[in-house]
Amino acid sequence: MWTIAGEGIHPTDSKSATSSIPIADIKPPAKVVIPLSQHIGAPCDPLVKIGDIVKKYQKVGEAKGVVSSPVHSSVSGKVLAIGRFPHPSGNQSNSIVIESDGKDEAIDSLKENSDYLNLDPKTLKDIILEAGIVGMGGAAFPTHVKLNPPKEKKITAVILNGAECEPFLTSDDRLMVEKSREVIEGMKILMHIMGVRDGYVGIEDDKPGAIEAITKSASGTNIRVTSLEKKYPQGAEKQLIKSVTGKEVPSGGLPMDVGIIVQNVGTAVAVYNAVRYGIPLVDRIVTVTGNGINRRGNFNIPVGTLLEHVVTECGGLVGEPGKIIFGGPMMGIAQYSMLVPILKGTSGILVIPKGDVVLEDFRACIRCGRCVQACPIRLLPNMYSILGEAGKPKEAEQYYVFDCIECGCCTYVCPSRRPIVQQIRYIKAEMRKAKSKVA
Ligand code: SF4
Ligand code: SF4
């Protein structure tokens, strides 16, 4: 069985509530809020003004800078406002508010091309850029940038990430079961762009339906399915590379340093839709789950739909929520408002009832070493925790803190309930601040 280095953890996966529920649409929202920043990199510049009439798929925000990605309207209707609105990151963000006319009238310029594998790589990359495609596993890194490594980095393989190791989430699982052909066609496009012969799809072995469907769709190609041990964080990019190819990304390095490009399975489908049908990224599959919501499932949701609309369409909350998280419980972000929109990178909405949230003060480190054992990068999380608490971020640099992928394994196993990931984030933020002052 292929697996990661470092012990990792085995949290209760809690996936059975939604893993067999087919993807469904929700009632279209009356209004969407499209943030101009839904990706890593520079926010977009708005291309519309208040009062403009827009069509579905119309570009409403232009990418600014090398690392950026345009945004498009997920409905047809009228621009109501442009300004700062709640964002799932916890801040306010410049956004475009569009009132839907309920017609979903699409732009006229959508073009279908069934001969897409004969397009040259540059044209394909331009289509991906124009379609606003970003990594859909949560990181939201612009896809066209990832597909443009420096010339000296020779890429030899593409890996599709279908591990979905975060507890509760099943959106990638359902996507692979229901849209395996699109996943593989998207993978063929990615391999054609990178000029590689070998492709892999890494899937945890608790998803037999996905493994079967993808294996069937990939038959007769150079794309191999790798069944991975169910273990968190099997789907972290560097861990996935190690599991699938045995190659280790060096400290401070990137996957391209070992000749690999990793993309999420959802990103592959978005690439296929853009190249084949000219459709930009305006919706995504989201797992709605947890004991705090009445109707759980996997839903295709337009980007910009507000959390309050999704909750209403899922039968409302069960009692008072303790936490609502975008993403999974390990790496997701707790939300502070029902008015935050679904983004291109929102893989799940997890609603935990108040009674299930344990609030307890953290205690002193007892040097038990469990966090060290669990860390998949083989770091010393206990040191980050102690130095973070003592307000000595600079001293953490010698312990390779920037190699931490913030997976949360250390926090999960700590018997003293120390907020290790939060302390790591504090250390990284302080060090970045210090470095920018020096520069
Ligand atoms: S959050 Fe960082 S330090 Fe903690 S286990 Fe994950 S990689 Fe290691
Ligand atoms: S798991 Fe917690 S208590 Fe144990 S060494 Fe790590 S930080 Fe200290």
mmCIF file of N, CA, C and O in Angstrom, residues 11-51:
data_model
loop_
_atom_site.group_PDB
_atom_site.id
_atom_site.type_symbol
_atom_site.label_atom_id
_atom_site.label_comp_id
_atom_site.label_asym_id
_atom_site.label_seq_id
_atom_site.Cartn_x
_atom_site.Cartn_y
_atom_site.Cartn_z
ATOM 1 N N PRO A 11 -7.913 10.259 12.010
ATOM 2 C CA PRO A 11 -9.141 10.760 12.639
ATOM 3 C C PRO A 11 -10.366 10.011 12.112
ATOM 4 O O PRO A 11 -10.318 9.435 11.010
ATOM 5 N N THR A 12 -11.443 9.991 12.901
ATOM 6 C CA THR A 12 -12.698 9.401 12.417
ATOM 7 C C THR A 12 -13.087 10.142 11.156
ATOM 8 O O THR A 12 -13.140 11.369 11.155
ATOM 9 N N ASP A 13 -13.362 9.404 10.059
ATOM 10 C CA ASP A 13 -13.506 10.160 8.803
ATOM 11 C C ASP A 13 -14.887 10.788 8.607
ATOM 12 O O ASP A 13 -15.029 11.754 7.882
ATOM 13 N N SER A 14 -15.923 10.236 9.230
ATOM 14 C CA SER A 14 -17.266 10.846 9.190
ATOM 15 C C SER A 14 -17.741 11.145 7.766
ATOM 16 O O SER A 14 -18.414 12.137 7.519
ATOM 17 N N LYS A 15 -17.367 10.304 6.817
ATOM 18 C CA LYS A 15 -17.740 10.565 5.426
ATOM 19 C C LYS A 15 -19.023 9.836 5.004
ATOM 20 O O LYS A 15 -19.624 10.174 3.994
ATOM 21 N N SER A 16 -19.410 8.817 5.784
ATOM 22 C CA SER A 16 -20.496 7.954 5.310
ATOM 23 C C SER A 16 -21.831 8.700 5.180
ATOM 24 O O SER A 16 -22.695 8.299 4.406
ATOM 25 N N ALA A 17 -21.985 9.808 5.894
ATOM 26 C CA ALA A 17 -23.250 10.555 5.819
ATOM 27 C C ALA A 17 -23.497 11.131 4.432
ATOM 28 O O ALA A 17 -24.642 11.370 4.036
ATOM 29 N N THR A 18 -22.417 11.379 3.657
ATOM 30 C CA THR A 18 -22.615 12.013 2.338
ATOM 31 C C THR A 18 -21.949 11.268 1.173
ATOM 32 O O THR A 18 -22.196 11.607 0.023
ATOM 33 N N SER A 19 -21.123 10.256 1.483
ATOM 34 C CA SER A 19 -20.321 9.669 0.406
ATOM 35 C C SER A 19 -21.147 8.958 -0.663
ATOM 36 O O SER A 19 -20.695 8.816 -1.802
ATOM 37 N N SER A 20 -22.363 8.531 -0.318
ATOM 38 C CA SER A 20 -23.156 7.862 -1.356
ATOM 39 C C SER A 20 -24.292 8.749 -1.876
ATOM 40 O O SER A 20 -25.155 8.289 -2.626
ATOM 41 N N ILE A 21 -24.285 10.017 -1.488
ATOM 42 C CA ILE A 21 -25.353 10.917 -1.974
ATOM 43 C C ILE A 21 -24.909 11.574 -3.285
ATOM 44 O O ILE A 21 -23.901 12.294 -3.319
ATOM 45 N N PRO A 22 -25.651 11.333 -4.374
ATOM 46 C CA PRO A 22 -25.260 11.913 -5.666
ATOM 47 C C PRO A 22 -25.264 13.449 -5.638
ATOM 48 O O PRO A 22 -25.996 14.062 -4.854
ATOM 49 N N ILE A 23 -24.451 14.012 -6.503
ATOM 50 C CA ILE A 23 -24.366 15.480 -6.607
ATOM 51 C C ILE A 23 -25.721 16.027 -7.051
ATOM 52 O O ILE A 23 -26.337 15.505 -7.985
ATOM 53 N N ALA A 24 -26.192 17.071 -6.358
ATOM 54 C CA ALA A 24 -27.487 17.678 -6.708
ATOM 55 C C ALA A 24 -27.304 19.186 -6.859
ATOM 56 O O ALA A 24 -26.356 19.764 -6.327
ATOM 57 N N ASP A 25 -28.236 19.811 -7.597
ATOM 58 C CA ASP A 25 -28.229 21.281 -7.691
ATOM 59 C C ASP A 25 -29.023 21.843 -6.530
ATOM 60 O O ASP A 25 -29.899 21.160 -5.981
ATOM 61 N N ILE A 26 -28.736 23.081 -6.139
ATOM 62 C CA ILE A 26 -29.620 23.743 -5.182
ATOM 63 C C ILE A 26 -30.395 24.828 -5.932
ATOM 64 O O ILE A 26 -30.027 25.182 -7.058
ATOM 65 N N LYS A 27 -31.459 25.321 -5.301
ATOM 66 C CA LYS A 27 -32.240 26.391 -5.944
ATOM 67 C C LYS A 27 -31.304 27.567 -6.216
ATOM 68 O O LYS A 27 -30.563 27.982 -5.310
ATOM 69 N N PRO A 28 -31.299 28.130 -7.441
ATOM 70 C CA PRO A 28 -30.362 29.219 -7.741
ATOM 71 C C PRO A 28 -30.569 30.403 -6.785
ATOM 72 O O PRO A 28 -31.701 30.719 -6.420
ATOM 73 N N PRO A 29 -29.488 31.069 -6.389
ATOM 74 C CA PRO A 29 -29.627 32.201 -5.461
ATOM 75 C C PRO A 29 -30.195 33.437 -6.155
ATOM 76 O O PRO A 29 -30.029 33.603 -7.366
ATOM 77 N N ALA A 30 -30.850 34.297 -5.384
ATOM 78 C CA ALA A 30 -31.399 35.540 -5.955
ATOM 79 C C ALA A 30 -30.296 36.571 -6.133
ATOM 80 O O ALA A 30 -30.435 37.543 -6.876
ATOM 81 N N LYS A 31 -29.173 36.336 -5.427
ATOM 82 C CA LYS A 31 -28.084 37.323 -5.473
ATOM 83 C C LYS A 31 -26.766 36.581 -5.246
ATOM 84 O O LYS A 31 -26.730 35.611 -4.481
ATOM 85 N N VAL A 32 -25.710 37.014 -5.907
ATOM 86 C CA VAL A 32 -24.383 36.441 -5.615
ATOM 87 C C VAL A 32 -23.414 37.567 -5.263
ATOM 88 O O VAL A 32 -23.572 38.710 -5.715
ATOM 89 N N VAL A 33 -22.444 37.229 -4.429
ATOM 90 C CA VAL A 33 -21.377 38.176 -4.069
ATOM 91 C C VAL A 33 -20.067 37.559 -4.558
ATOM 92 O O VAL A 33 -19.633 36.526 -4.050
ATOM 93 N N ILE A 34 -19.482 38.159 -5.594
ATOM 94 C CA ILE A 34 -18.280 37.581 -6.220
ATOM 95 C C ILE A 34 -17.034 38.347 -5.740
ATOM 96 O O ILE A 34 -16.785 39.471 -6.193
ATOM 97 N N PRO A 35 -16.273 37.756 -4.824
ATOM 98 C CA PRO A 35 -15.059 38.451 -4.373
ATOM 99 C C PRO A 35 -14.040 38.569 -5.509
ATOM 100 O O PRO A 35 -13.902 37.659 -6.330
ATOM 101 N N LEU A 36 -13.325 39.692 -5.527
ATOM 102 C CA LEU A 36 -12.284 39.894 -6.548
ATOM 103 C C LEU A 36 -11.001 39.172 -6.169
ATOM 104 O O LEU A 36 -10.049 39.132 -6.936
ATOM 105 N N SER A 37 -10.989 38.618 -4.957
ATOM 106 C CA SER A 37 -9.847 37.809 -4.536
ATOM 107 C C SER A 37 -10.364 36.442 -4.088
ATOM 108 O O SER A 37 -10.941 36.305 -3.017
ATOM 109 N N GLN A 38 -10.158 35.451 -4.962
ATOM 110 C CA GLN A 38 -10.581 34.084 -4.624
ATOM 111 C C GLN A 38 -9.409 33.136 -4.811
ATOM 112 O O GLN A 38 -9.588 31.949 -4.933
ATOM 113 N N HIS A 39 -8.231 33.686 -4.888
ATOM 114 C CA HIS A 39 -7.061 32.905 -5.264
ATOM 115 C C HIS A 39 -5.842 33.440 -4.531
ATOM 116 O O HIS A 39 -5.863 34.549 -3.992
ATOM 117 N N ILE A 40 -4.763 32.655 -4.531
ATOM 118 C CA ILE A 40 -3.487 33.155 -4.019
ATOM 119 C C ILE A 40 -2.959 34.125 -5.071
ATOM 120 O O ILE A 40 -2.947 33.820 -6.266
ATOM 121 N N GLY A 41 -2.551 35.316 -4.654
ATOM 122 C CA GLY A 41 -2.015 36.294 -5.594
ATOM 123 C C GLY A 41 -2.802 37.594 -5.554
ATOM 124 O O GLY A 41 -3.643 37.807 -4.677
ATOM 125 N N ALA A 42 -2.512 38.444 -6.549
ATOM 126 C CA ALA A 42 -3.121 39.783 -6.556
ATOM 127 C C ALA A 42 -4.625 39.713 -6.851
ATOM 128 O O ALA A 42 -5.048 38.940 -7.704
ATOM 129 N N PRO A 43 -5.437 40.534 -6.140
ATOM 130 C CA PRO A 43 -6.879 40.569 -6.426
ATOM 131 C C PRO A 43 -7.125 41.119 -7.833
ATOM 132 O O PRO A 43 -6.266 41.781 -8.407
ATOM 133 N N CYS A 44 -8.334 40.867 -8.359
ATOM 134 C CA CYS A 44 -8.681 41.350 -9.698
ATOM 135 C C CYS A 44 -9.100 42.827 -9.646
ATOM 136 O O CYS A 44 -9.465 43.337 -8.594
ATOM 137 N N ASP A 45 -9.103 43.445 -10.810
ATOM 138 C CA ASP A 45 -9.714 44.768 -10.977
ATOM 139 C C ASP A 45 -11.114 44.564 -11.536
ATOM 140 O O ASP A 45 -11.295 43.760 -12.466
ATOM 141 N N PRO A 46 -12.123 45.293 -11.013
ATOM 142 C CA PRO A 46 -13.487 45.101 -11.553
ATOM 143 C C PRO A 46 -13.585 45.582 -12.997
ATOM 144 O O PRO A 46 -12.958 46.567 -13.373
ATOM 145 N N LEU A 47 -14.376 44.858 -13.797
ATOM 146 C CA LEU A 47 -14.577 45.235 -15.205
ATOM 147 C C LEU A 47 -15.977 45.800 -15.415
ATOM 148 O O LEU A 47 -16.346 46.119 -16.548
ATOM 149 N N VAL A 48 -16.774 45.843 -14.352
ATOM 150 C CA VAL A 48 -18.161 46.319 -14.471
ATOM 151 C C VAL A 48 -18.387 47.451 -13.473
ATOM 152 O O VAL A 48 -17.573 47.661 -12.574
ATOM 153 N N LYS A 49 -19.508 48.167 -13.643
ATOM 154 C CA LYS A 49 -19.860 49.202 -12.678
ATOM 155 C C LYS A 49 -21.308 48.995 -12.212
ATOM 156 O O LYS A 49 -22.070 48.224 -12.853
ATOM 157 N N ILE A 50 -21.662 49.682 -11.146
ATOM 158 C CA ILE A 50 -23.006 49.513 -10.581
ATOM 159 C C ILE A 50 -24.047 49.856 -11.661
ATOM 160 O O ILE A 50 -23.917 50.855 -12.370
ATOM 161 N N GLY A 51 -25.056 48.993 -11.785
ATOM 162 C CA GLY A 51 -26.122 49.222 -12.768
ATOM 163 C C GLY A 51 -25.927 48.439 -14.056
ATOM 164 O O GLY A 51 -26.860 48.286 -14.846
#
